[in-house]
GROMACS .gro file of C-alpha atoms in nm:
model
  321
    1MET     CA    1  16.051  11.021  11.641
    2PRO     CA    2  15.849  10.947  11.959
    3THR     CA    3  15.485  10.849  11.943
    4ILE     CA    4  15.193  11.049  12.077
    5HIS     CA    5  15.172  10.794  12.361
    6GLU     CA    6  15.531  10.871  12.465
    7ILE     CA    7  15.468  11.246  12.452
    8ALA     CA    8  15.158  11.203  12.671
    9ARG     CA    9  15.345  10.988  12.923
   10GLU     CA   10  15.639  11.229  12.959
   11ALA     CA   11  15.410  11.533  12.982
   12GLU     CA   12  15.197  11.347  13.237
   13VAL     CA   13  14.874  11.407  13.049
   14SER     CA   14  14.630  11.191  12.859
   15ILE     CA   15  14.661  11.107  12.490
   16ALA     CA   16  14.337  11.298  12.437
   17THR     CA   17  14.495  11.612  12.588
   18VAL     CA   18  14.794  11.585  12.353
   19SER     CA   19  14.556  11.548  12.061
   20ARG     CA   20  14.357  11.853  12.172
   21VAL     CA   21  14.675  12.060  12.207
   22PHE     CA   22  14.782  11.985  11.851
   23SER     CA   23  14.433  12.042  11.711
   24ASN     CA   24  14.432  12.386  11.878
   25HIS     CA   25  14.131  12.296  12.093
   26PRO     CA   26  14.018  12.596  12.302
   27ASN     CA   27  13.937  12.395  12.618
   28VAL     CA   28  14.295  12.318  12.719
   29LYS     CA   29  14.455  12.497  13.012
   30GLU     CA   30  14.747  12.713  12.906
   31GLU     CA   31  14.980  12.540  13.153
   32LEU     CA   32  14.899  12.198  13.001
   33ARG     CA   33  14.933  12.331  12.648
   34GLU     CA   34  15.279  12.473  12.720
   35ARG     CA   35  15.388  12.154  12.894
   36VAL     CA   36  15.290  11.935  12.598
   37LEU     CA   37  15.452  12.169  12.345
   38ARG     CA   38  15.771  12.189  12.553
   39VAL     CA   39  15.803  11.809  12.562
   40ALA     CA   40  15.721  11.781  12.191
   41ARG     CA   41  15.984  12.040  12.096
   42ALA     CA   42  16.245  11.870  12.314
   43HIS     CA   43  16.195  11.549  12.114
   44ASP     CA   44  16.162  11.723  11.775
   45TYR     CA   45  15.808  11.587  11.755
   46TYR     CA   46  15.558  11.738  11.515
   47PRO     CA   47  15.212  11.595  11.451
   48ARG     CA   48  15.093  11.474  11.116
   49LEU     CA   49  14.826  11.720  11.015
   50SER     CA   50  14.509  11.598  10.846
   51ASN     CA   51  14.478  11.684  10.480
   52ARG     CA   52  14.102  11.659  10.516
   53ARG     CA   53  14.105  11.998  10.689
   54ARG     CA   54  14.116  12.219  10.381
   55THR     CA   55  14.278  12.522  10.542
   56VAL     CA   56  14.561  12.699  10.360
   57ILE     CA   57  14.781  12.938  10.557
   58LEU     CA   58  14.895  13.252  10.374
   59ILE     CA   59  15.221  13.364  10.537
   60THR     CA   60  15.275  13.736  10.480
   61PRO     CA   61  15.601  13.925  10.539
   62SER     CA   62  15.655  14.135  10.847
   63ARG     CA   63  15.564  14.500  10.796
   64SER     CA   64  15.889  14.602  10.961
   65GLU     CA   65  16.086  14.404  10.699
   66HIS     CA   66  15.855  14.467  10.404
   67PRO     CA   67  15.691  14.810  10.456
   68VAL     CA   68  15.554  14.827  10.099
   69GLN     CA   69  15.243  14.613  10.142
   70ASN     CA   70  15.066  14.699   9.816
   71TYR     CA   71  15.233  14.408   9.636
   72VAL     CA   72  15.141  14.171   9.919
   73ASP     CA   73  14.781  14.291   9.914
   74MET     CA   74  14.756  14.229   9.538
   75VAL     CA   75  14.892  13.875   9.573
   76VAL     CA   76  14.673  13.792   9.874
   77SER     CA   77  14.354  13.900   9.697
   78HIS     CA   78  14.424  13.672   9.399
   79LEU     CA   79  14.534  13.382   9.619
   80ALA     CA   80  14.218  13.411   9.828
   81GLU     CA   81  14.002  13.403   9.516
   82ALA     CA   82  14.187  13.107   9.361
   83SER     CA   83  14.184  12.911   9.688
   84SER     CA   84  13.815  12.972   9.745
   85ARG     CA   85  13.729  12.837   9.398
   86ARG     CA   86  13.908  12.510   9.490
   87GLY     CA   87  13.723  12.473   9.820
   88TYR     CA   88  14.004  12.585  10.052
   89ARG     CA   89  13.961  12.801  10.359
   90ILE     CA   90  14.221  13.078  10.400
   91GLU     CA   91  14.395  13.194  10.716
   92ILE     CA   92  14.648  13.479  10.704
   93LEU     CA   93  14.949  13.466  10.936
   94SER     CA   94  15.235  13.717  10.956
   95GLU     CA   95  15.581  13.563  10.957
   96ASP     CA   96  15.625  13.734  11.296
   97GLY     CA   97  15.391  13.466  11.437
   98LEU     CA   98  15.516  13.151  11.267
   99ASP     CA   99  15.537  12.968  11.601
  100LYS     CA  100  15.156  12.944  11.588
  101LEU     CA  101  15.184  12.689  11.306
  102ASP     CA  102  15.295  12.427  11.557
  103ASN     CA  103  14.942  12.393  11.693
  104THR     CA  104  14.737  12.491  11.389
  105GLN     CA  105  14.561  12.244  11.161
  106PHE     CA  106  14.626  12.319  10.792
  107CYS     CA  107  14.673  12.127  10.470
  108GLY     CA  108  14.911  12.366  10.292
  109ALA     CA  109  15.087  12.701  10.322
  110ILE     CA  110  15.181  12.978  10.080
  111GLN     CA  111  15.455  13.221  10.181
  112ILE     CA  112  15.460  13.559  10.008
  113SER     CA  113  15.779  13.748   9.931
  114SER     CA  114  15.966  13.680  10.254
  115GLY     CA  115  16.334  13.707  10.323
  116GLU     CA  116  16.384  13.353  10.450
  117SER     CA  117  16.194  13.027  10.424
  118PRO     CA  118  16.063  12.889  10.753
  119TRP     CA  119  16.244  12.580  10.883
  120LYS     CA  120  16.468  12.374  10.662
  121ASN     CA  121  16.294  12.064  10.800
  122TRP     CA  122  15.954  12.184  10.677
  123GLY     CA  123  15.872  11.852  10.506
  124ARG     CA  124  15.934  11.656  10.825
  125ARG     CA  125  15.784  11.911  11.060
  126PHE     CA  126  15.457  11.950  10.872
  127ASP     CA  127  15.275  11.696  10.658
  128ALA     CA  128  15.170  11.981  10.432
  129PRO     CA  129  15.317  12.147  10.120
  130LEU     CA  130  15.469  12.495  10.122
  131VAL     CA  131  15.465  12.722   9.815
  132ILE     CA  132  15.699  13.022   9.813
  133ILE     CA  133  15.588  13.323   9.609
  134ASP     CA  134  15.853  13.531   9.428
  135ARG     CA  135  16.156  13.358   9.578
  136GLU     CA  136  16.373  13.062   9.479
  137VAL     CA  137  16.355  12.742   9.682
  138PRO     CA  138  16.675  12.705   9.883
  139GLY     CA  139  16.861  12.377   9.842
  140GLY     CA  140  16.770  12.089  10.071
  141PHE     CA  141  16.409  12.188  10.136
  142GLU     CA  142  16.148  11.912  10.115
  143GLN     CA  143  15.784  11.956  10.017
  144VAL     CA  144  15.858  12.314   9.909
  145THR     CA  145  15.794  12.462   9.563
  146SER     CA  146  15.812  12.816   9.429
  147VAL     CA  147  15.634  13.040   9.182
  148ARG     CA  148  15.842  13.343   9.093
  149SER     CA  149  15.877  13.619   8.838
  150ASN     CA  150  16.123  13.613   8.547
  151GLU     CA  151  16.343  13.905   8.646
  152GLU     CA  152  16.568  13.886   8.341
  153GLN     CA  153  16.268  13.892   8.106
  154GLY     CA  154  16.098  14.173   8.301
  155MET     CA  155  16.400  14.401   8.295
  156GLU     CA  156  16.452  14.327   7.924
  157LEU     CA  157  16.084  14.398   7.854
  158ALA     CA  158  16.103  14.752   7.994
  159ILE     CA  159  16.438  14.845   7.836
  160ASP     CA  160  16.336  14.704   7.497
  161TYR     CA  161  16.011  14.904   7.501
  162LEU     CA  162  16.194  15.229   7.575
  163TYR     CA  163  16.463  15.154   7.317
  164ARG     CA  164  16.208  15.083   7.043
  165LEU     CA  165  16.049  15.420   7.115
  166GLY     CA  166  16.376  15.600   7.059
  167HIS     CA  167  16.513  15.644   7.414
  168ARG     CA  168  16.892  15.628   7.425
  169ARG     CA  169  16.985  15.750   7.774
  170ILE     CA  170  16.785  15.534   8.013
  171GLY     CA  171  16.838  15.571   8.385
  172CYS     CA  172  16.740  15.283   8.614
  173LEU     CA  173  16.642  15.344   8.975
  174ILE     CA  174  16.610  15.011   9.155
  175SER     CA  175  16.436  14.973   9.490
  176ASN     CA  176  16.702  14.847   9.729
  177SER     CA  177  16.478  14.630   9.946
  178ARG     CA  178  16.626  14.347  10.154
  179LEU     CA  179  16.334  14.128  10.051
  180GLY     CA  180  16.353  14.215   9.683
  181ASN     CA  181  16.587  14.115   9.402
  182PRO     CA  182  16.791  14.436   9.362
  183GLN     CA  183  17.126  14.283   9.267
  184LEU     CA  184  16.969  14.046   9.015
  185ARG     CA  185  16.773  14.333   8.859
  186MET     CA  186  17.087  14.546   8.848
  187ARG     CA  187  17.280  14.275   8.662
  188CYS     CA  188  16.996  14.208   8.416
  189LEU     CA  189  16.954  14.579   8.341
  190GLU     CA  190  17.325  14.630   8.285
  191GLU     CA  191  17.328  14.341   8.037
  192SER     CA  192  17.016  14.468   7.859
  193LEU     CA  193  17.156  14.821   7.817
  194THR     CA  194  17.497  14.694   7.708
  195ARG     CA  195  17.349  14.468   7.439
  196ARG     CA  196  17.195  14.777   7.279
  197GLY     CA  197  17.506  14.990   7.305
  198LEU     CA  198  17.340  15.219   7.560
  199PRO     CA  199  17.517  15.380   7.855
  200ALA     CA  200  17.537  15.131   8.142
  201GLU     CA  201  17.781  15.299   8.378
  202SER     CA  202  17.708  15.304   8.749
  203TYR     CA  203  17.563  15.654   8.734
  204PHE     CA  204  17.287  15.521   8.502
  205LEU     CA  205  17.212  15.222   8.727
  206ARG     CA  206  17.125  15.328   9.081
  207LEU     CA  207  17.016  15.133   9.391
  208ALA     CA  208  16.811  15.344   9.630
  209SER     CA  209  16.597  15.320   9.938
  210GLU     CA  210  16.275  15.520   9.931
  211VAL     CA  211  16.429  15.807  10.129
  212GLU     CA  212  16.706  15.839   9.868
  213TYR     CA  213  16.488  15.859   9.556
  214VAL     CA  214  16.472  16.238   9.527
  215GLU     CA  215  16.850  16.272   9.546
  216GLU     CA  216  16.906  15.980   9.305
  217VAL     CA  217  16.661  16.120   9.049
  218GLY     CA  218  16.859  16.444   9.059
  219LYS     CA  219  17.180  16.253   8.983
  220LEU     CA  220  17.016  16.081   8.684
  221LEU     CA  221  16.892  16.413   8.550
  222ARG     CA  222  17.243  16.560   8.569
  223HIS     CA  223  17.355  16.283   8.333
  224GLY     CA  224  17.093  16.376   8.076
  225VAL     CA  225  16.858  16.076   8.093
  226ASP     CA  226  16.556  16.083   7.864
  227ALA     CA  227  16.374  15.801   8.049
  228ILE     CA  228  16.371  15.640   8.393
  229PHE     CA  229  16.282  15.281   8.473
  230ALA     CA  230  16.194  15.241   8.842
  231PRO     CA  231  16.111  14.876   8.924
  232GLY     CA  232  16.014  14.761   9.270
  233GLY     CA  233  15.859  14.906   9.583
  234SER     CA  234  15.683  15.240   9.544
  235GLY     CA  235  15.950  15.357   9.299
  236GLY     CA  236  15.705  15.478   9.036
  237ILE     CA  237  15.506  15.722   9.245
  238ILE     CA  238  15.815  15.850   9.433
  239THR     CA  239  16.009  15.900   9.109
  240ALA     CA  240  15.716  16.092   8.961
  241TYR     CA  241  15.708  16.311   9.272
  242ALA     CA  242  16.084  16.370   9.253
  243LEU     CA  243  16.061  16.470   8.885
  244SER     CA  244  15.790  16.722   8.973
  245LEU     CA  245  16.023  16.875   9.234
  246TYR     CA  246  16.287  16.921   8.964
  247GLY     CA  247  16.030  17.079   8.732
  248LYS     CA  248  16.041  16.790   8.480
  249ARG     CA  249  15.726  16.699   8.289
  250ILE     CA  250  15.627  16.333   8.229
  251PRO     CA  251  15.646  16.221   7.949
  252GLU     CA  252  15.731  16.535   7.749
  253GLU     CA  253  16.076  16.568   7.905
  254ILE     CA  254  16.124  16.235   8.086
  255SER     CA  255  15.949  15.904   8.014
  256LEU     CA  256  15.881  15.676   8.310
  257ILE     CA  257  15.817  15.302   8.355
  258SER     CA  258  15.753  15.155   8.700
  259SER     CA  259  15.617  14.841   8.864
  260GLU     CA  260  15.240  14.804   8.864
  261ARG     CA  261  15.062  14.916   9.180
  262VAL     CA  262  14.690  14.858   9.158
  263MET     CA  263  14.485  15.166   9.253
  264VAL     CA  264  14.795  15.383   9.207
  265SER     CA  265  14.962  15.343   8.867
  266ARG     CA  266  14.657  15.398   8.648
  267TYR     CA  267  14.541  15.699   8.849
  268CYS     CA  268  14.866  15.895   8.845
  269VAL     CA  269  14.883  16.201   8.621
  270PRO     CA  270  14.989  16.097   8.370
  271SER     CA  271  14.896  15.731   8.421
  272GLN     CA  272  15.207  15.517   8.450
  273THR     CA  273  15.329  15.256   8.204
  274THR     CA  274  15.429  14.955   8.416
  275ILE     CA  275  15.560  14.602   8.418
  276THR     CA  276  15.347  14.355   8.613
  277GLN     CA  277  15.318  13.993   8.704
  278ASP     CA  278  15.016  13.793   8.596
  279TYR     CA  279  14.876  13.775   8.949
  280SER     CA  280  14.581  13.557   8.854
  281LYS     CA  281  14.810  13.299   8.693
  282LEU     CA  282  15.054  13.317   8.983
  283ALA     CA  283  14.775  13.243   9.231
  284SER     CA  284  14.633  12.963   9.018
  285ILE     CA  285  14.972  12.788   8.992
  286ALA     CA  286  15.033  12.823   9.366
  287VAL     CA  287  14.703  12.650   9.441
  288ASP     CA  288  14.777  12.390   9.171
  289ALA     CA  289  15.094  12.306   9.365
  290ILE     CA  290  14.892  12.258   9.685
  291ASP     CA  291  14.643  12.035   9.502
  292ALA     CA  292  14.917  11.823   9.348
  293ALA     CA  293  15.099  11.776   9.680
  294LEU     CA  294  14.782  11.664   9.858
  295ARG     CA  295  14.716  11.411   9.580
  296ARG     CA  296  15.082  11.301   9.604
  297ASP     CA  297  15.124  11.394   9.237
  298SER     CA  298  15.449  11.531   9.097
  299PHE     CA  299  15.473  11.905   9.036
  300PRO     CA  300  15.759  12.128   8.911
  301ARG     CA  301  15.980  12.244   9.196
  302GLU     CA  302  15.995  12.589   9.040
  303THR     CA  303  15.765  12.779   8.805
  304ILE     CA  304  15.887  13.105   8.648
  305LEU     CA  305  15.632  13.351   8.509
  306ASP     CA  306  15.703  13.625   8.256
  307TYR     CA  307  15.617  13.987   8.325
  308GLN     CA  308  15.366  14.177   8.115
  309LEU     CA  309  15.388  14.540   8.003
  310ILE     CA  310  15.090  14.770   8.061
  311GLU     CA  311  15.110  15.067   7.823
  312ARG     CA  312  14.970  15.392   7.958
  313ASN     CA  313  15.066  15.758   7.921
  314SER     CA  314  15.401  15.807   8.097
  315VAL     CA  315  15.615  15.706   7.797
  316ILE     CA  316  15.649  15.913   7.478
  317ASP     CA  317  15.769  15.808   7.132
  318ARG     CA  318  16.104  15.983   7.075
  319LYS     CA  319  16.186  15.832   6.734
  320PRO     CA  320  16.264  16.096   6.474
  321ALA     CA  321  15.960  16.185   6.264
   0.00000   0.00000   0.00000
C-alpha cells in the first residue's frame, strides 16, 4: 500500500492537504478533494482512522429496500442510548451514502438489518470494527462481528405458546422481505408444527408481501385456522385489519401473534401478543463488540439472542374446560 507521501506527490498536493481530505476538513476545495480521493482509490489506499475519535457510525438500510422502518427505529434508539453511556458520539448514515465513509473519521460502525455487508475488505479499508445487527457474518470478512436473533427459537416460542393453549390449526403468514429471513422462518415453522403433529402443508405456511396479506389471510381462513402467527414487517397490524374485513373477531374466533412493534402492538384493539428481541441487550452487546475491538481484545464473532414472548390480549385459551 502506498504511503501518504506518495499519494500527495501523485495528486500534486501537500501532505497536509491529503491529511485534511481524509479528516473531512471543510476548508478543502472540492477539486482538490476529488483529486486526492481519485488517486487514493486507484492505489487501493485507505487511511488508518484514529480510535481516539469516539464516533460510531450507525448504518441504516435504504428505505427503498427496507420500507418498514419501525424495527430500525427501535434498534437505533437503544443503540444510541447504549453508545452514549460508553462515551461514544453517534452519526447515522444510510447505506445509500456509504461512499461518505471514505473521508469520515470514526472508530467503529454498526450496520442494521441490511441486505449486504459493505466491502469484503472492510478490515483493511478501515481500521475500525463493524458490527452487523440481525445478519450472519459472511465468510472471509475481517474485523466484522454480528449480533442476531435466534430465529429457530423465536418461531418455536410462538408455536409452542399457541399449542399449549389448545390451538391445533395454526396458520403462519411470513413477511416476504428481501432483507428479512423468510426462508429460514418458513423452515423453522414447518419443523415446529410437524413435531407437534399439526398441519404443516404449504397452505398453512404462507409467504406474503404486504400487498398480499388480505388475500393470504382469506386463504388461511378457508382452511379453518384457529390462530395466525404473523412474524416480520408490519404483519401483525395488517393481519388484524384483514381479519376485520372478513368479519373475524380477535381472539374469540382467531388468535393472533405478531412481531413486536413499539407504539403499535400494545395499542391495537385487542392488544397484540408478540415475539420480540431484547433490544437493550442487543444494543449493549453491539457496543461491547466495539469496545473489545478498540482494546484489541477477543470477542465472539457471532452472538445469538433468544426472542421473548409478550403476552397481551390477542390470544385466547382454547383448551377444553
